[in-house]
């Protein structure tokens, strides 16, 4: 571990025994019992109800909150006057992100639901304020919902037989305009995923089934010319709408592409080359339209090591992380981490730390940024597991991370919770706040 980074992280997760709290240390919040006096040159700033931090040169608090309770979970409804300014486009320099030629720390959360549940502007503001209060800079969300019959949620493309129609209306792209504006109001930039490997919210199988017939192989999405043309048409329309929008950080080709989708239908011919070739084609297509925004795959980061006893390392799922990272039209790498779902429930902490380390090794070899853009466990010691992973991220210099997933308490109740949601006031929410600060110290972007 780099000593400077390690000390920065340790100082954030420990309560100082000294009278004056050191720079970037905790100085207040619900349940906090330590000193509230910051070392000289620092001011105690309220980041949320549960975490105040000693920041250099700061002079006032920027967040005010009112605690509420929903479904037995303590949450926080954050009230702010959104005035953040988001300008310029995030770029890459070696293994790092930059903004206006200065370090940019990519850290934050996933909030797939924010653009789909027909939330009003006030609820969108609450959701993004809760995320921003942790020190987040980015949010990953969905830029798709394929429907054959509208079902009351926002959707972006509907299908009548083999004919797709993009929805530009109030519950379509106008709704996504509001998502972008609300995120920007809280200083957040969006990573936008343009389709899904899985059947949730339509995804690849809708294209395949509507254009080629019900039950057609899932992997035809990557190879069939008719399907590729339809997807490119959607991508072009969506991307073009936001060409000059600094609130978009990056486009992602798909969420978790694999040879196999939610059904068992495959051609039997899909390999790692199938998806790599598709990723090279689609990323080059986006780059030909949009020179402002970064592009990534949005994959789980599986390795291609045939014979490895761990299946996410074997290459059998259609992803070769190292090969994909070297595609010239992909700006950074992504990986996901769910040990419990991958048969590693007995030692999720150590498995996860090794998985992070292996991706950091690939990052160094490629000299491109790599982020852990989804991760989660549901075990009782969730907080300790994440703390260990965050320590590994810092020690390996991994570029950044986005937790799965953000949670908020909105007008009609809590946002969707699949067992991973992190609501304001929870131990992990406080840990995320500490981690974001540590990453910014490491990067020199705080």
Short mmCIF file of C-alpha atoms in Angstrom, two decimals:
data_model
loop_
_atom_site.label_atom_id
_atom_site.label_comp_id
_atom_site.label_asym_id
_atom_site.label_seq_id
_atom_site.Cartn_x
_atom_site.Cartn_y
_atom_site.Cartn_z
CA UNK A 1 0.00 0.00 0.00
CA UNK A 2 1.21 3.50 -0.81
CA UNK A 3 1.89 4.95 2.64
CA UNK A 4 0.35 8.35 1.93
CA UNK A 5 -2.88 6.87 0.58
CA UNK A 6 -3.06 4.30 3.34
CA UNK A 7 -2.68 6.92 6.04
CA UNK A 8 -5.31 9.10 4.39
CA UNK A 9 -7.77 6.24 4.40
CA UNK A 10 -7.00 5.14 7.96
CA UNK A 11 -7.45 8.67 9.23
CA UNK A 12 -10.90 8.75 7.69
CA UNK A 13 -12.17 5.51 9.17
CA UNK A 14 -10.85 6.07 12.67
CA UNK A 15 -12.01 8.48 15.33
CA UNK A 16 -9.14 10.66 16.33
CA UNK A 17 -8.05 10.51 19.92
CA UNK A 18 -6.51 13.96 19.67
CA UNK A 19 -8.44 17.03 20.70
CA UNK A 20 -8.26 18.57 17.22
CA UNK A 21 -9.59 16.47 14.34
CA UNK A 22 -7.04 16.23 11.50
CA UNK A 23 -7.72 17.33 7.92
CA UNK A 24 -10.41 15.14 6.26
CA UNK A 25 -11.30 13.52 9.59
CA UNK A 26 -14.85 13.20 10.95
CA UNK A 27 -15.96 16.03 13.21
CA UNK A 28 -19.68 15.46 13.67
CA UNK A 29 -22.86 13.63 12.73
CA UNK A 30 -25.60 11.59 14.36
CA UNK A 31 -24.02 9.02 16.69
CA UNK A 32 -20.58 10.64 16.55
CA UNK A 33 -18.97 11.20 19.96
CA UNK A 34 -15.52 12.49 19.09
CA UNK A 35 -14.08 15.98 18.90
CA UNK A 36 -15.82 18.61 16.80
CA UNK A 37 -12.80 20.91 16.67
CA UNK A 38 -10.76 20.78 13.48
CA UNK A 39 -7.01 21.26 13.22
CA UNK A 40 -5.86 24.75 12.28
CA UNK A 41 -6.71 25.75 8.71
CA UNK A 42 -9.73 23.43 8.50
CA UNK A 43 -13.45 23.89 9.07
CA UNK A 44 -16.02 21.29 10.13
CA UNK A 45 -18.44 21.00 7.22
CA UNK A 46 -21.76 19.13 7.36
CA UNK A 47 -21.88 16.68 4.45
CA UNK A 48 -25.06 14.98 5.66
CA UNK A 49 -26.86 14.34 8.97
CA UNK A 50 -24.51 11.48 9.73
CA UNK A 51 -21.15 12.79 8.66
CA UNK A 52 -19.36 16.11 9.09
CA UNK A 53 -15.78 16.43 7.92
CA UNK A 54 -12.80 18.73 8.52
CA UNK A 55 -12.06 20.31 5.16
CA UNK A 56 -9.24 22.71 4.34
CA UNK A 57 -10.25 26.30 3.70
CA UNK A 58 -14.00 25.57 3.94
CA UNK A 59 -16.19 28.13 5.61
CA UNK A 60 -19.73 26.83 5.74
CA UNK A 61 -22.05 23.87 5.58
CA UNK A 62 -23.60 23.02 2.24
CA UNK A 63 -26.21 20.38 3.14
CA UNK A 64 -29.19 20.41 5.48
CA UNK A 65 -31.30 17.32 6.11
CA UNK A 66 -34.34 16.08 7.96
CA UNK A 67 -34.30 12.51 9.26
CA UNK A 68 -37.25 10.30 8.35
CA UNK A 69 -38.06 6.64 8.75
CA UNK A 70 -39.30 4.31 6.03
CA UNK A 71 -40.00 0.57 6.29
CA UNK A 72 -38.03 0.39 9.52
CA UNK A 73 -34.90 1.82 7.91
CA UNK A 74 -33.47 5.13 9.02
CA UNK A 75 -33.12 7.37 5.98
CA UNK A 76 -32.48 11.00 5.29
CA UNK A 77 -34.45 13.32 3.04
CA UNK A 78 -31.97 15.91 1.90
CA UNK A 79 -33.07 19.47 1.25
CA UNK A 80 -30.79 21.62 -0.85
CA UNK A 81 -30.82 24.53 -3.20
CA UNK A 82 -29.23 22.89 -6.23
CA UNK A 83 -26.73 25.39 -7.58
CA UNK A 84 -23.79 23.22 -8.65
CA UNK A 85 -22.14 24.04 -11.93
CA UNK A 86 -21.21 21.19 -14.27
CA UNK A 87 -19.19 22.18 -17.31
CA UNK A 88 -16.52 20.66 -19.50
CA UNK A 89 -16.09 17.02 -20.46
CA UNK A 90 -14.30 14.35 -18.47
CA UNK A 91 -11.30 12.93 -20.34
CA UNK A 92 -8.63 10.33 -19.63
CA UNK A 93 -4.89 10.62 -19.08
CA UNK A 94 -3.19 7.29 -18.64
CA UNK A 95 -4.92 5.44 -15.81
CA UNK A 96 -6.74 8.55 -14.58
CA UNK A 97 -9.74 10.71 -15.40
CA UNK A 98 -9.29 14.43 -15.84
CA UNK A 99 -11.47 17.52 -16.10
CA UNK A 100 -10.00 20.71 -17.51
CA UNK A 101 -6.56 19.04 -17.30
CA UNK A 102 -6.93 18.48 -13.55
CA UNK A 103 -7.52 15.19 -11.69
CA UNK A 104 -11.15 14.04 -11.63
CA UNK A 105 -12.16 11.38 -9.11
CA UNK A 106 -14.87 9.06 -10.36
CA UNK A 107 -16.77 7.80 -7.32
CA UNK A 108 -20.46 7.39 -6.61
CA UNK A 109 -23.35 4.99 -7.05
CA UNK A 110 -25.76 3.25 -9.37
CA UNK A 111 -29.35 4.51 -9.52
CA UNK A 112 -30.98 2.63 -12.38
CA UNK A 113 -34.45 3.60 -11.14
CA UNK A 114 -34.12 7.37 -11.26
CA UNK A 115 -35.10 7.69 -14.93
CA UNK A 116 -37.73 4.95 -15.05
CA UNK A 117 -40.19 5.36 -12.19
CA UNK A 118 -41.84 8.61 -13.34
CA UNK A 119 -40.42 10.54 -10.41
CA UNK A 120 -41.12 14.25 -10.41
CA UNK A 121 -38.36 16.84 -10.33
CA UNK A 122 -38.53 17.19 -6.55
CA UNK A 123 -37.97 13.47 -6.04
CA UNK A 124 -35.15 13.43 -8.58
CA UNK A 125 -33.51 16.27 -6.67
CA UNK A 126 -33.85 14.39 -3.38
CA UNK A 127 -32.33 11.24 -4.86
CA UNK A 128 -29.36 13.02 -6.37
CA UNK A 129 -28.84 15.16 -3.26
CA UNK A 130 -28.62 12.00 -1.14
CA UNK A 131 -25.98 10.61 -3.47
CA UNK A 132 -24.04 13.87 -3.76
CA UNK A 133 -23.93 14.21 0.03
CA UNK A 134 -21.48 11.29 0.19
CA UNK A 135 -19.02 13.23 -1.93
CA UNK A 136 -20.01 11.36 -5.09
CA UNK A 137 -19.11 12.77 -8.48
CA UNK A 138 -20.90 10.30 -10.75
CA UNK A 139 -24.02 8.15 -11.04
CA UNK A 140 -24.62 5.24 -13.39
CA UNK A 141 -28.14 4.92 -14.75
CA UNK A 142 -30.16 3.45 -17.62
CA UNK A 143 -30.57 5.13 -20.99
CA UNK A 144 -33.01 2.52 -22.26
CA UNK A 145 -36.33 0.81 -21.67
CA UNK A 146 -37.62 -1.29 -24.54
CA UNK A 147 -41.35 -2.05 -24.36
CA UNK A 148 -43.89 -3.86 -26.50
CA UNK A 149 -46.72 -2.60 -24.28
CA UNK A 150 -46.19 0.56 -22.18
CA UNK A 151 -46.70 -0.32 -18.50
CA UNK A 152 -46.75 3.00 -16.67
CA UNK A 153 -43.03 3.58 -16.26
CA UNK A 154 -40.91 5.79 -18.44
CA UNK A 155 -39.78 4.11 -21.65
CA UNK A 156 -37.49 5.19 -24.45
CA UNK A 157 -38.42 2.88 -27.31
CA UNK A 158 -41.58 0.93 -28.09
CA UNK A 159 -42.01 -1.92 -30.56
CA UNK A 160 -44.94 -2.73 -32.83
CA UNK A 161 -43.92 -6.00 -34.39
CA UNK A 162 -40.56 -5.38 -36.03
CA UNK A 163 -40.97 -1.59 -36.03
CA UNK A 164 -39.36 0.38 -33.18
CA UNK A 165 -40.44 3.92 -32.29
CA UNK A 166 -38.29 6.12 -30.09
CA UNK A 167 -40.29 7.97 -27.43
CA UNK A 168 -39.46 11.68 -27.42
CA UNK A 169 -42.34 12.58 -25.10
CA UNK A 170 -42.73 13.54 -21.44
CA UNK A 171 -42.34 9.90 -20.30
CA UNK A 172 -39.51 9.31 -22.76
CA UNK A 173 -36.50 11.39 -23.66
CA UNK A 174 -38.00 14.52 -22.11
CA UNK A 175 -37.98 12.59 -18.85
CA UNK A 176 -34.32 11.76 -19.33
CA UNK A 177 -33.64 15.45 -19.94
CA UNK A 178 -34.95 16.02 -16.41
CA UNK A 179 -32.70 13.28 -15.03
CA UNK A 180 -29.65 14.94 -16.55
CA UNK A 181 -30.65 18.38 -15.27
CA UNK A 182 -31.30 17.12 -11.73
CA UNK A 183 -27.98 15.29 -11.60
CA UNK A 184 -26.12 18.36 -12.80
CA UNK A 185 -27.88 20.51 -10.20
CA UNK A 186 -26.10 18.45 -7.56
CA UNK A 187 -22.72 18.38 -9.27
CA UNK A 188 -23.11 14.83 -10.59
CA UNK A 189 -22.30 13.40 -14.01
CA UNK A 190 -24.01 10.35 -15.53
CA UNK A 191 -22.64 7.12 -16.95
CA UNK A 192 -25.46 6.04 -19.27
CA UNK A 193 -26.00 2.41 -20.28
CA UNK A 194 -27.73 1.98 -23.65
CA UNK A 195 -29.12 -1.57 -23.45
CA UNK A 196 -29.23 -4.61 -21.17
CA UNK A 197 -28.00 -8.17 -21.50
CA UNK A 198 -30.91 -9.19 -19.27
CA UNK A 199 -34.65 -8.96 -19.82
CA UNK A 200 -35.12 -6.24 -17.21
CA UNK A 201 -36.44 -3.18 -19.02
CA UNK A 202 -36.34 -4.88 -22.40
CA UNK A 203 -32.76 -5.12 -23.46
CA UNK A 204 -31.14 -7.20 -26.17
CA UNK A 205 -33.75 -9.94 -26.37
CA UNK A 206 -36.45 -7.46 -27.37
CA UNK A 207 -34.41 -6.52 -30.44
CA UNK A 208 -33.74 -10.15 -31.29
CA UNK A 209 -37.28 -11.43 -30.70
CA UNK A 210 -39.05 -8.56 -32.45
CA UNK A 211 -36.79 -8.54 -35.49
CA UNK A 212 -35.88 -12.22 -35.90
CA UNK A 213 -38.70 -14.09 -34.20
CA UNK A 214 -39.56 -15.14 -30.67
CA UNK A 215 -36.93 -17.39 -29.12
CA UNK A 216 -34.14 -16.49 -31.52
CA UNK A 217 -30.63 -16.89 -30.05
CA UNK A 218 -29.68 -14.15 -27.63
CA UNK A 219 -26.21 -13.75 -29.12
CA UNK A 220 -27.63 -12.77 -32.53
CA UNK A 221 -27.77 -9.32 -30.96
CA UNK A 222 -24.00 -9.14 -31.53
CA UNK A 223 -23.86 -10.56 -35.06
CA UNK A 224 -27.12 -10.12 -36.99
CA UNK A 225 -26.95 -7.14 -39.38
CA UNK A 226 -30.64 -6.23 -39.00
CA UNK A 227 -30.42 -6.21 -35.22
CA UNK A 228 -27.18 -4.24 -35.21
CA UNK A 229 -28.68 -1.63 -37.55
CA UNK A 230 -31.71 -1.20 -35.27
CA UNK A 231 -29.54 -0.83 -32.20
CA UNK A 232 -27.28 1.67 -33.94
CA UNK A 233 -30.33 3.72 -34.92
CA UNK A 234 -31.40 3.92 -31.28
CA UNK A 235 -27.86 4.69 -30.12
CA UNK A 236 -27.46 7.44 -32.72
CA UNK A 237 -30.72 9.13 -31.68
CA UNK A 238 -29.95 8.97 -27.96
CA UNK A 239 -26.31 9.98 -28.21
CA UNK A 240 -26.94 12.80 -30.68
CA UNK A 241 -29.47 14.38 -28.33
CA UNK A 242 -26.75 14.87 -25.71
CA UNK A 243 -23.67 15.53 -27.85
CA UNK A 244 -22.85 18.80 -26.10
CA UNK A 245 -24.13 17.87 -22.64
CA UNK A 246 -21.40 17.97 -19.96
CA UNK A 247 -23.75 16.21 -17.54
CA UNK A 248 -23.03 12.99 -19.44
CA UNK A 249 -19.73 11.48 -18.36
CA UNK A 250 -19.74 8.38 -20.54
CA UNK A 251 -21.79 6.07 -22.74
CA UNK A 252 -21.81 2.35 -22.02
CA UNK A 253 -22.61 -0.15 -24.76
CA UNK A 254 -24.59 -2.54 -22.56
CA UNK A 255 -25.12 -3.68 -19.02
CA UNK A 256 -23.25 -6.95 -18.43
CA UNK A 257 -23.06 -8.33 -22.00
CA UNK A 258 -22.67 -12.12 -22.16
CA UNK A 259 -23.23 -14.82 -24.77
CA UNK A 260 -26.23 -15.96 -22.71
CA UNK A 261 -29.08 -13.71 -21.64
CA UNK A 262 -32.15 -14.26 -19.50
CA UNK A 263 -33.29 -17.14 -21.73
CA UNK A 264 -31.40 -20.29 -22.64
CA UNK A 265 -31.46 -19.58 -26.37
CA UNK A 266 -27.96 -19.34 -27.87
CA UNK A 267 -26.51 -20.10 -31.28
CA UNK A 268 -23.70 -22.18 -29.82
CA UNK A 269 -21.16 -20.15 -31.76
CA UNK A 270 -20.71 -17.15 -29.45
CA UNK A 271 -17.18 -16.70 -28.10
CA UNK A 272 -15.13 -13.94 -26.51
CA UNK A 273 -14.29 -12.76 -30.04
CA UNK A 274 -18.00 -12.35 -30.83
CA UNK A 275 -18.52 -9.77 -28.11
CA UNK A 276 -15.10 -8.14 -28.57
CA UNK A 277 -15.80 -7.58 -32.27
CA UNK A 278 -19.23 -6.16 -31.45
CA UNK A 279 -17.76 -3.86 -28.80
CA UNK A 280 -15.14 -2.57 -31.23
CA UNK A 281 -17.82 -1.89 -33.86
CA UNK A 282 -20.34 -0.14 -31.61
CA UNK A 283 -17.76 1.91 -29.72
CA UNK A 284 -16.24 3.09 -33.02
CA UNK A 285 -19.76 3.98 -34.21
CA UNK A 286 -20.40 6.11 -31.13
CA UNK A 287 -16.99 7.79 -31.48
CA UNK A 288 -17.87 8.67 -35.09
CA UNK A 289 -20.92 10.55 -33.79
CA UNK A 290 -19.70 11.94 -30.49
CA UNK A 291 -16.18 13.19 -29.84
CA UNK A 292 -17.01 14.75 -26.47
CA UNK A 293 -17.90 11.77 -24.28
CA UNK A 294 -16.05 8.73 -23.06
CA UNK A 295 -17.14 5.21 -24.06
CA UNK A 296 -16.95 1.92 -22.14
CA UNK A 297 -18.58 -1.49 -22.47
CA UNK A 298 -20.34 -1.77 -19.10
CA UNK A 299 -19.30 -5.39 -18.64
CA UNK A 300 -18.54 -7.50 -15.59
CA UNK A 301 -14.83 -7.71 -16.31
CA UNK A 302 -14.57 -11.49 -16.69
CA UNK A 303 -11.15 -12.84 -17.65
CA UNK A 304 -10.31 -15.32 -20.41
CA UNK A 305 -8.17 -17.97 -18.74
CA UNK A 306 -9.43 -21.39 -19.94
CA UNK A 307 -8.97 -24.05 -17.31
CA UNK A 308 -9.12 -21.67 -14.37
CA UNK A 309 -11.23 -23.31 -11.64
CA UNK A 310 -13.20 -20.08 -11.04
CA UNK A 311 -15.77 -19.65 -13.79
CA UNK A 312 -15.61 -15.84 -13.98
CA UNK A 313 -11.95 -16.29 -14.98
CA UNK A 314 -12.52 -19.00 -17.61
CA UNK A 315 -13.69 -17.00 -20.66
CA UNK A 316 -16.77 -19.18 -21.01
CA UNK A 317 -19.20 -16.28 -20.60
CA UNK A 318 -18.05 -14.35 -23.66
CA UNK A 319 -15.94 -11.64 -22.04
CA UNK A 320 -12.17 -11.21 -22.30
CA UNK A 321 -11.43 -8.22 -20.08
CA UNK A 322 -7.81 -7.78 -21.15
CA UNK A 323 -8.58 -7.97 -24.87
CA UNK A 324 -11.49 -5.56 -24.58
CA UNK A 325 -9.46 -3.07 -22.57
CA UNK A 326 -7.09 -2.79 -25.52
CA UNK A 327 -9.83 -1.80 -28.00
CA UNK A 328 -8.77 1.67 -29.13
CA UNK A 329 -12.28 3.14 -29.17
CA UNK A 330 -12.96 2.14 -25.56
CA UNK A 331 -11.69 4.77 -23.13
CA UNK A 332 -11.80 2.86 -19.85
CA UNK A 333 -12.55 -0.55 -18.41
CA UNK A 334 -15.39 -1.62 -16.13
CA UNK A 335 -15.98 -4.60 -13.89
CA UNK A 336 -18.65 -5.78 -11.47
CA UNK A 337 -18.23 -7.75 -8.26
CA UNK A 338 -20.87 -10.07 -6.74
CA UNK A 339 -19.07 -12.94 -4.98
CA UNK A 340 -22.24 -14.42 -3.49
CA UNK A 341 -23.82 -14.78 -6.94
CA UNK A 342 -20.62 -16.26 -8.37
CA UNK A 343 -20.26 -19.15 -5.94
CA UNK A 344 -17.80 -17.35 -3.65
CA UNK A 345 -20.10 -16.80 -0.67
CA UNK A 346 -17.71 -18.49 1.77
CA UNK A 347 -15.02 -15.83 1.38
CA UNK A 348 -16.50 -12.83 -0.43
CA UNK A 349 -14.11 -10.36 1.16
CA UNK A 350 -10.87 -12.02 0.12
CA UNK A 351 -12.25 -13.07 -3.27
CA UNK A 352 -13.31 -9.50 -3.95
CA UNK A 353 -9.97 -8.03 -2.95
CA UNK A 354 -8.19 -10.42 -5.32
CA UNK A 355 -10.63 -9.61 -8.13
CA UNK A 356 -9.97 -5.90 -7.60
CA UNK A 357 -6.21 -6.50 -7.58
CA UNK A 358 -6.35 -8.50 -10.81
CA UNK A 359 -8.22 -5.68 -12.56
CA UNK A 360 -5.78 -3.12 -11.22
CA UNK A 361 -2.99 -5.21 -12.76
CA UNK A 362 -4.80 -5.11 -16.12
CA UNK A 363 -5.29 -1.37 -15.68
CA UNK A 364 -1.56 -0.81 -15.28
CA UNK A 365 -0.74 -3.02 -18.29
CA UNK A 366 -3.18 -1.14 -20.55
CA UNK A 367 -2.49 2.33 -19.11
CA UNK A 368 -6.24 3.04 -19.14
CA UNK A 369 -8.60 3.85 -16.26
CA UNK A 370 -10.51 0.94 -14.76
CA UNK A 371 -13.48 1.29 -12.42
CA UNK A 372 -15.43 -1.16 -10.29
CA UNK A 373 -18.78 0.16 -11.43
CA UNK A 374 -21.08 -2.31 -9.65
CA UNK A 375 -20.49 -4.30 -6.50
CA UNK A 376 -22.41 -5.71 -3.59
CA UNK A 377 -22.87 -8.30 -0.88
CA UNK A 378 -25.88 -8.89 1.35
CA UNK A 379 -24.09 -10.61 4.23
CA UNK A 380 -24.28 -9.39 7.81
CA UNK A 381 -20.76 -7.94 7.78
CA UNK A 382 -21.43 -5.94 4.63
CA UNK A 383 -19.79 -2.83 6.05
CA UNK A 384 -16.55 -4.65 6.91
CA UNK A 385 -16.46 -6.29 3.49
CA UNK A 386 -16.81 -2.97 1.70
CA UNK A 387 -14.20 -1.37 3.96
CA UNK A 388 -11.76 -4.10 2.94
CA UNK A 389 -12.53 -3.63 -0.74
CA UNK A 390 -12.15 0.14 -0.45
CA UNK A 391 -8.77 -0.35 1.18
CA UNK A 392 -7.75 -2.57 -1.76
CA UNK A 393 -8.93 0.06 -4.24
CA UNK A 394 -6.73 2.63 -2.55
CA UNK A 395 -3.68 0.37 -2.23
CA UNK A 396 -3.82 -0.79 -5.86
CA UNK A 397 -4.57 2.70 -7.23
CA UNK A 398 -7.70 1.41 -9.00
CA UNK A 399 -9.21 4.44 -10.72
CA UNK A 400 -12.65 4.57 -9.07
CA UNK A 401 -15.88 2.84 -8.10
CA UNK A 402 -19.68 3.06 -8.11
CA UNK A 403 -21.59 1.11 -5.45
CA UNK A 404 -24.71 -0.92 -6.24
CA UNK A 405 -26.92 0.74 -5.36
CA UNK A 406 -28.10 4.11 -4.02
CA UNK A 407 -31.28 4.31 -1.97
CA UNK A 408 -33.51 7.25 -1.04
CA UNK A 409 -36.80 7.88 0.70
CA UNK A 410 -39.03 9.74 -1.73
CA UNK A 411 -42.56 11.09 -1.79
CA UNK A 412 -44.23 7.70 -2.17
CA UNK A 413 -41.75 5.71 -0.11
CA UNK A 414 -38.29 4.18 -0.50
CA UNK A 415 -36.66 3.58 -3.86
CA UNK A 416 -36.30 -0.03 -5.07
CA UNK A 417 -34.31 -2.27 -2.74
CA UNK A 418 -32.96 -5.59 -4.02
CA UNK A 419 -31.09 -6.22 -0.79
CA UNK A 420 -28.14 -4.05 -1.75
CA UNK A 421 -29.63 -0.55 -1.48
CA UNK A 422 -27.70 1.89 0.72
CA UNK A 423 -29.94 4.49 2.40
CA UNK A 424 -28.73 7.69 4.06
CA UNK A 425 -27.80 7.14 7.68
CA UNK A 426 -26.69 3.54 7.31
CA UNK A 427 -23.19 2.44 8.24
CA UNK A 428 -22.29 1.85 4.60
CA UNK A 429 -23.55 5.32 3.65
CA UNK A 430 -21.14 6.84 6.17
CA UNK A 431 -18.37 4.53 4.94
CA UNK A 432 -19.04 5.65 1.35
CA UNK A 433 -18.67 9.26 2.47
CA UNK A 434 -15.32 8.47 4.06
CA UNK A 435 -14.18 6.51 1.02
CA UNK A 436 -15.05 9.27 -1.46
CA UNK A 437 -13.01 11.70 0.60
CA UNK A 438 -10.07 9.29 0.72
CA UNK A 439 -10.12 8.81 -3.05
CA UNK A 440 -10.10 12.56 -3.58
CA UNK A 441 -7.14 12.95 -1.27
CA UNK A 442 -5.34 10.23 -3.19
CA UNK A 443 -6.08 11.82 -6.57
CA UNK A 444 -5.41 15.38 -5.48
CA UNK A 445 -8.88 16.40 -6.63
CA UNK A 446 -10.36 17.35 -3.24
#
